[in-house]
Structure formats: C-alpha cells, structure tokens
CSV table of C-alpha atoms in Angstrom, one decimal:
chain,number,residue,atom,x,y,z
G,1,ALA,CA,-34.1,-9.8,-14.6
G,2,GLN,CA,-33.1,-10.9,-18.1
G,3,ARG,CA,-31.7,-8.0,-20.1
G,4,VAL,CA,-29.3,-7.3,-23.0
G,5,THR,CA,-27.5,-3.9,-23.1
G,6,GLN,CA,-25.9,-2.4,-26.1
G,7,PRO,CA,-24.5,0.9,-24.9
G,8,GLU,CA,-23.7,2.4,-28.2
G,9,LYS,CA,-26.5,3.5,-30.6
G,10,LEU,CA,-23.9,4.4,-33.3
G,11,LEU,CA,-20.4,3.3,-34.0
G,12,SER,CA,-18.5,5.1,-36.8
G,13,VAL,CA,-15.1,3.8,-37.9
G,14,PHE,CA,-12.9,4.1,-41.0
G,15,LYS,CA,-12.4,1.2,-43.4
G,16,GLY,CA,-9.6,-1.0,-42.2
G,17,ALA,CA,-10.0,0.0,-38.5
G,18,PRO,CA,-10.8,-2.5,-35.8
G,19,VAL,CA,-14.4,-2.8,-34.7
G,20,GLU,CA,-15.8,-3.8,-31.3
G,21,LEU,CA,-19.6,-3.7,-30.7
G,22,LYS,CA,-20.3,-4.0,-27.1
G,23,CYS,CA,-22.9,-6.3,-25.5
G,24,ASN,CA,-23.6,-7.0,-21.9
G,25,TYR,CA,-26.3,-9.3,-20.5
G,26,SER,CA,-28.1,-10.2,-17.3
G,27,TYR,CA,-29.3,-13.7,-17.0
G,28,SER,CA,-29.7,-16.1,-14.1
G,29,GLY,CA,-28.6,-19.3,-15.7
G,30,SER,CA,-26.4,-20.5,-18.5
G,31,PRO,CA,-26.7,-18.0,-21.3
G,32,GLU,CA,-27.1,-18.7,-25.0
G,33,LEU,CA,-26.1,-15.6,-27.0
G,34,PHE,CA,-26.4,-14.6,-30.6
G,35,TRP,CA,-25.5,-11.7,-32.8
G,36,TYR,CA,-28.1,-10.7,-35.5
G,37,VAL,CA,-27.4,-8.3,-38.3
G,38,GLN,CA,-29.7,-6.2,-40.5
G,39,TYR,CA,-28.3,-4.8,-43.7
G,40,SER,CA,-30.0,-1.9,-45.4
G,41,ARG,CA,-33.4,-3.0,-46.8
G,42,GLN,CA,-32.8,-6.6,-45.8
G,43,ARG,CA,-34.3,-8.8,-43.1
G,44,LEU,CA,-32.8,-9.5,-39.8
G,45,GLN,CA,-30.4,-12.5,-40.1
G,46,LEU,CA,-28.2,-14.5,-37.8
G,47,LEU,CA,-24.6,-13.5,-37.9
G,48,LEU,CA,-23.2,-15.9,-35.3
G,49,ARG,CA,-24.0,-17.8,-32.0
G,50,HIS,CA,-21.6,-18.3,-29.2
G,51,ILE,CA,-22.1,-22.1,-29.0
G,52,SER,CA,-20.6,-22.4,-32.5
G,53,ARG,CA,-17.4,-20.5,-31.7
G,54,GLU,CA,-17.2,-19.6,-35.3
G,55,SER,CA,-16.0,-16.7,-37.4
G,56,ILE,CA,-18.5,-15.3,-39.9
G,57,LYS,CA,-17.4,-12.6,-42.3
G,58,GLY,CA,-14.4,-12.0,-40.2
G,59,PHE,CA,-16.4,-11.4,-37.0
G,60,THR,CA,-15.9,-13.2,-33.8
G,61,ALA,CA,-17.5,-13.0,-30.4
G,62,ASP,CA,-16.4,-14.5,-27.1
G,63,LEU,CA,-18.6,-15.1,-24.2
G,64,ASN,CA,-17.1,-13.7,-21.0
G,65,LYS,CA,-19.2,-15.0,-18.1
G,66,GLY,CA,-17.1,-13.1,-15.5
G,67,GLU,CA,-17.9,-9.8,-17.2
G,68,THR,CA,-21.3,-10.9,-18.5
G,69,SER,CA,-20.3,-9.7,-22.0
G,70,PHE,CA,-20.5,-11.0,-25.5
G,71,HIS,CA,-18.7,-8.3,-27.6
G,72,LEU,CA,-18.5,-8.6,-31.3
G,73,LYS,CA,-15.2,-7.9,-32.9
G,74,LYS,CA,-13.6,-7.6,-36.3
G,75,PRO,CA,-9.9,-6.7,-36.8
G,76,PHE,CA,-10.4,-4.8,-40.1
G,77,ALA,CA,-13.7,-3.2,-40.9
G,78,GLN,CA,-15.1,-3.2,-44.5
G,79,GLU,CA,-17.6,-0.8,-46.0
G,80,GLU,CA,-20.0,-3.7,-46.5
G,81,ASP,CA,-20.1,-4.3,-42.8
G,82,SER,CA,-22.2,-1.1,-42.4
G,83,ALA,CA,-25.5,-2.4,-40.8
G,84,MET,CA,-27.5,-2.6,-37.7
G,85,TYR,CA,-26.3,-5.2,-35.2
G,86,TYR,CA,-28.4,-6.7,-32.5
G,87,CYS,CA,-27.1,-8.8,-29.6
G,88,ALA,CA,-29.7,-11.3,-28.4
G,89,LEU,CA,-30.1,-13.7,-25.5
G,90,SER,CA,-32.1,-16.9,-25.6
G,91,SER,CA,-34.4,-17.3,-22.6
G,92,ILE,CA,-36.3,-20.3,-21.3
G,93,TYR,CA,-38.1,-18.4,-18.6
G,94,GLY,CA,-41.8,-17.8,-18.8
G,95,GLY,CA,-42.7,-21.0,-20.5
G,96,ALA,CA,-41.5,-23.7,-22.8
G,97,THR,CA,-39.9,-21.1,-24.9
G,98,ASN,CA,-36.5,-20.1,-26.4
G,99,LYS,CA,-37.6,-16.6,-27.0
G,100,LEU,CA,-35.0,-14.0,-27.8
G,101,ILE,CA,-34.3,-11.0,-25.7
G,102,PHE,CA,-32.7,-8.3,-27.9
G,103,GLY,CA,-30.6,-5.3,-27.1
G,104,THR,CA,-31.5,-1.9,-28.7
G,105,GLY,CA,-29.0,-2.4,-31.4
G,106,THR,CA,-25.8,-0.6,-32.6
G,107,LEU,CA,-25.6,1.0,-36.0
G,108,LEU,CA,-22.2,0.4,-37.5
G,109,ALA,CA,-21.1,2.9,-40.1
G,110,VAL,CA,-17.8,2.2,-41.9
G,111,GLN,CA,-16.5,5.2,-43.7
G,112,PRO,CA,-14.3,4.9,-46.8
Y,1,GLY,CA,-39.7,-22.1,-49.4
Y,2,ALA,CA,-37.4,-19.2,-49.8
Y,3,GLY,CA,-37.8,-18.1,-46.2
Y,4,VAL,CA,-40.3,-16.7,-43.7
Y,5,SER,CA,-42.9,-14.8,-45.6
Y,6,GLN,CA,-45.0,-12.0,-44.0
Y,7,SER,CA,-47.9,-10.1,-45.4
Y,8,PRO,CA,-48.8,-7.4,-45.9
Y,9,ARG,CA,-45.5,-5.5,-45.9
Y,10,TYR,CA,-47.2,-2.3,-44.9
Y,11,LYS,CA,-50.5,-1.7,-43.2
Y,12,VAL,CA,-52.2,1.6,-42.4
Y,13,ALA,CA,-55.3,1.6,-40.3
Y,14,LYS,CA,-57.4,4.1,-38.5
Y,15,ARG,CA,-57.5,4.0,-34.7
Y,16,GLY,CA,-60.2,1.6,-33.6
Y,17,GLN,CA,-60.0,-0.7,-36.6
Y,18,ASP,CA,-59.0,-4.4,-36.4
Y,19,VAL,CA,-56.0,-5.7,-38.3
Y,20,ALA,CA,-54.7,-9.1,-39.2
Y,21,LEU,CA,-51.1,-9.9,-40.0
Y,22,ARG,CA,-50.0,-13.1,-41.6
Y,23,CYS,CA,-46.9,-15.2,-41.3
Y,24,ASP,CA,-45.9,-18.2,-43.4
Y,25,PRO,CA,-42.9,-19.9,-41.8
Y,26,ILE,CA,-40.2,-22.0,-43.4
Y,27,SER,CA,-41.7,-25.4,-44.3
Y,28,GLY,CA,-41.2,-28.0,-41.5
Y,29,HIS,CA,-40.3,-25.5,-38.8
Y,30,VAL,CA,-41.9,-26.4,-35.6
Y,31,SER,CA,-41.4,-23.2,-33.6
Y,32,LEU,CA,-42.9,-19.9,-34.6
Y,33,PHE,CA,-42.4,-16.5,-32.8
Y,34,TRP,CA,-44.0,-13.1,-33.1
Y,35,TYR,CA,-42.0,-10.0,-32.1
Y,36,GLN,CA,-42.9,-6.3,-32.0
Y,37,GLN,CA,-40.2,-3.7,-32.9
Y,38,ALA,CA,-40.9,-0.1,-32.0
Y,39,LEU,CA,-38.9,2.7,-33.7
Y,40,GLY,CA,-35.3,2.8,-32.4
Y,41,GLN,CA,-35.7,-0.4,-30.3
Y,42,GLY,CA,-34.8,-4.0,-30.6
Y,43,PRO,CA,-37.5,-6.6,-31.3
Y,44,GLU,CA,-39.6,-7.6,-28.2
Y,45,PHE,CA,-41.2,-11.0,-27.8
Y,46,LEU,CA,-44.9,-11.3,-28.1
Y,47,THR,CA,-45.8,-15.0,-28.4
Y,48,TYR,CA,-44.6,-18.5,-29.2
Y,49,PHE,CA,-46.1,-21.5,-30.9
Y,50,GLN,CA,-44.8,-25.1,-31.0
Y,51,ASN,CA,-46.7,-26.5,-33.9
Y,52,GLU,CA,-50.3,-25.5,-33.3
Y,53,ALA,CA,-50.0,-25.0,-29.6
Y,54,GLN,CA,-49.5,-21.5,-28.2
Y,55,LEU,CA,-47.1,-22.2,-25.4
Y,56,ASP,CA,-46.2,-18.7,-24.4
Y,57,LYS,CA,-48.2,-15.5,-24.8
Y,58,SER,CA,-46.6,-13.6,-22.0
Y,59,GLY,CA,-45.4,-10.8,-24.2
Y,60,LEU,CA,-48.8,-9.8,-25.7
Y,61,PRO,CA,-49.3,-6.3,-24.4
Y,62,SER,CA,-53.1,-6.5,-23.9
Y,63,ASP,CA,-56.1,-8.6,-24.6
Y,64,ARG,CA,-56.6,-6.8,-27.9
Y,65,PHE,CA,-53.8,-8.9,-29.2
Y,66,PHE,CA,-54.5,-12.4,-30.4
Y,67,ALA,CA,-52.5,-15.0,-32.3
Y,68,GLU,CA,-53.3,-18.3,-33.8
Y,69,ARG,CA,-51.6,-21.1,-35.8
Y,70,PRO,CA,-54.5,-23.6,-36.3
Y,71,GLU,CA,-52.7,-26.1,-38.5
Y,72,GLY,CA,-49.2,-25.7,-37.2
Y,73,SER,CA,-48.1,-23.8,-40.2
Y,74,VAL,CA,-49.4,-20.3,-41.1
Y,75,SER,CA,-49.9,-18.0,-38.2
Y,76,THR,CA,-52.0,-14.9,-37.9
Y,77,LEU,CA,-51.6,-12.0,-35.4
Y,78,LYS,CA,-54.7,-10.1,-34.9
Y,79,ILE,CA,-55.0,-6.7,-33.2
Y,80,GLN,CA,-58.4,-5.5,-32.2
Y,81,ARG,CA,-59.5,-1.9,-31.7
Y,82,THR,CA,-56.0,-0.6,-32.7
Y,83,GLN,CA,-54.4,2.2,-30.8
Y,84,GLN,CA,-51.6,4.6,-31.9
Y,85,GLU,CA,-49.2,2.9,-29.6
Y,86,ASP,CA,-49.6,-0.3,-31.7
Y,87,SER,CA,-47.7,1.3,-34.5
Y,88,ALA,CA,-44.6,-0.8,-35.0
Y,89,VAL,CA,-42.9,-3.4,-37.1
Y,90,TYR,CA,-44.3,-6.9,-36.4
Y,91,LEU,CA,-41.7,-9.6,-37.0
Y,92,CYS,CA,-42.3,-13.3,-37.4
Y,93,ALA,CA,-39.6,-15.9,-36.9
Y,94,SER,CA,-39.4,-19.6,-37.2
Y,95,SER,CA,-37.0,-22.3,-36.1
Y,96,HIS,CA,-36.6,-25.9,-36.9
Y,97,GLY,CA,-36.6,-27.2,-33.4
Y,98,GLN,CA,-37.1,-26.0,-29.8
Y,99,GLY,CA,-33.6,-26.0,-28.5
Y,100,ARG,CA,-32.1,-22.8,-27.1
Y,101,ASN,CA,-29.3,-22.8,-29.6
Y,102,GLN,CA,-31.6,-23.1,-32.6
Y,103,PRO,CA,-31.3,-20.1,-34.9
Y,104,GLN,CA,-34.5,-18.2,-35.6
Y,105,HIS,CA,-35.1,-17.1,-39.2
Y,106,PHE,CA,-37.0,-13.8,-39.6
Y,107,GLY,CA,-39.4,-12.5,-42.1
Y,108,ASP,CA,-39.3,-9.0,-43.5
Y,109,GLY,CA,-41.9,-7.8,-41.1
Y,110,THR,CA,-45.2,-5.9,-41.4
Y,111,ARG,CA,-44.9,-2.2,-40.7
Y,112,LEU,CA,-48.2,-1.2,-39.0
Y,113,SER,CA,-49.1,2.5,-38.8
Y,114,ILE,CA,-52.2,3.5,-36.8
Y,115,LEU,CA,-53.6,7.0,-37.7
C-alpha cells in the first residue's frame, strides 16, 4: 500500500532551536517525495522536492530509502516558519497519474 | 495568471442539494487535479485530467461526484444530492507537465459545508 505517515500532529520549539519534522513512506517503487507548506491564511505551496536536493528557507530533506524516510530539517527555527507542513508522495499507480498522496500534516509552532 | 483560481471560496448548501465548484488552472498547464481535504487531514486525491481527458477518477468517493474539463482549461467538480460527509475543503491543483517530479500548484480551495 502507498502511504505517507507524519507521526506528530504538533511540534512546538523555541526560536533558534533545531527542527525535525518526521515523514515516513510506504511505496513499492522509486519514490518521488515533496514537502508542502501552508502558512496561516495562505494556500498550500511547494517547499521542496527531493529530486532537487535543494535548501529552501534553510530547510533540507534527505531521502533515506533504507529507513523509508524523508524528514524535514532546519538547524535554527524562526518564528516565520510557523505553519502546517505536509509530506507528499507522487504515485503513478492507478492510471496515468502523478497524483500526490499526503500525510496528515504537522503543525510547527515556533515560540519567541 | 496569478495562480490557480477557485470559486466560490465558501459554499453552504442543504443536504440533498447539488453544488458545482470551479477551478481555473494556471494558463498552459496540462495537468489538473482535484483533492478533498477533511478537517484535520491531509488532502486526498479525487480525480486527474490531462488536457480535457479525465485519465483517473479512482478517488471519487461515489457516483454523486462528477468532474469535467471540456476545453482542457477550466474544470468543474459537481456533487449531486450532497450529504453531510461531503463537507470538506476541495482543492484544485495544476502542473505544467505530467512528470512525477512536476510540482503541483494549488488554489485556495472551496470550503463546502453541508447543513
């Protein structure tokens, strides 16, 4: 079965502390993984994708196929990072589709 | 355009009524997706269009749900004989191509409440 698991509904950290948002996936094939973010009163937007191996707003994510994980990390949290974060898997099963399978999301709250 | 546009932003309907939700994707985007997001959950796939062709409707929860994209641009999601469990945010997304690493661009969504 194809599935994305985000075990934490809420992650609260202090400004300047490191952040790690966990994401595990289940997929029988080569995974394509994304992190999407939704800031307050804004639409869902792409943060980063594993194929780009990029750092956006100080966030990075490394695909670990052995642990089937794609955790999102940032060394020093900022208050403006407070948002809802969704991990997503692109699936080709079920048709000629690259539909996204989302986790349930983690709300990151960065305290001053 | 400025991005994916959805209308209305909010829709309240009585149980049993039909509703229609509109999505205007980014100009030139071939792929269009509809997702349903229940409270406290991540978005869940409903259906996919490549231009005007509906290639995957495996996520539509019942035959009361119908989607179309007749000219390969604007899409409409229609829900007939609405039920309370249809209450959710309906998200539309578009992408330029069909590749798996193509980012999807989301609209603001339509929040549907069934009374």
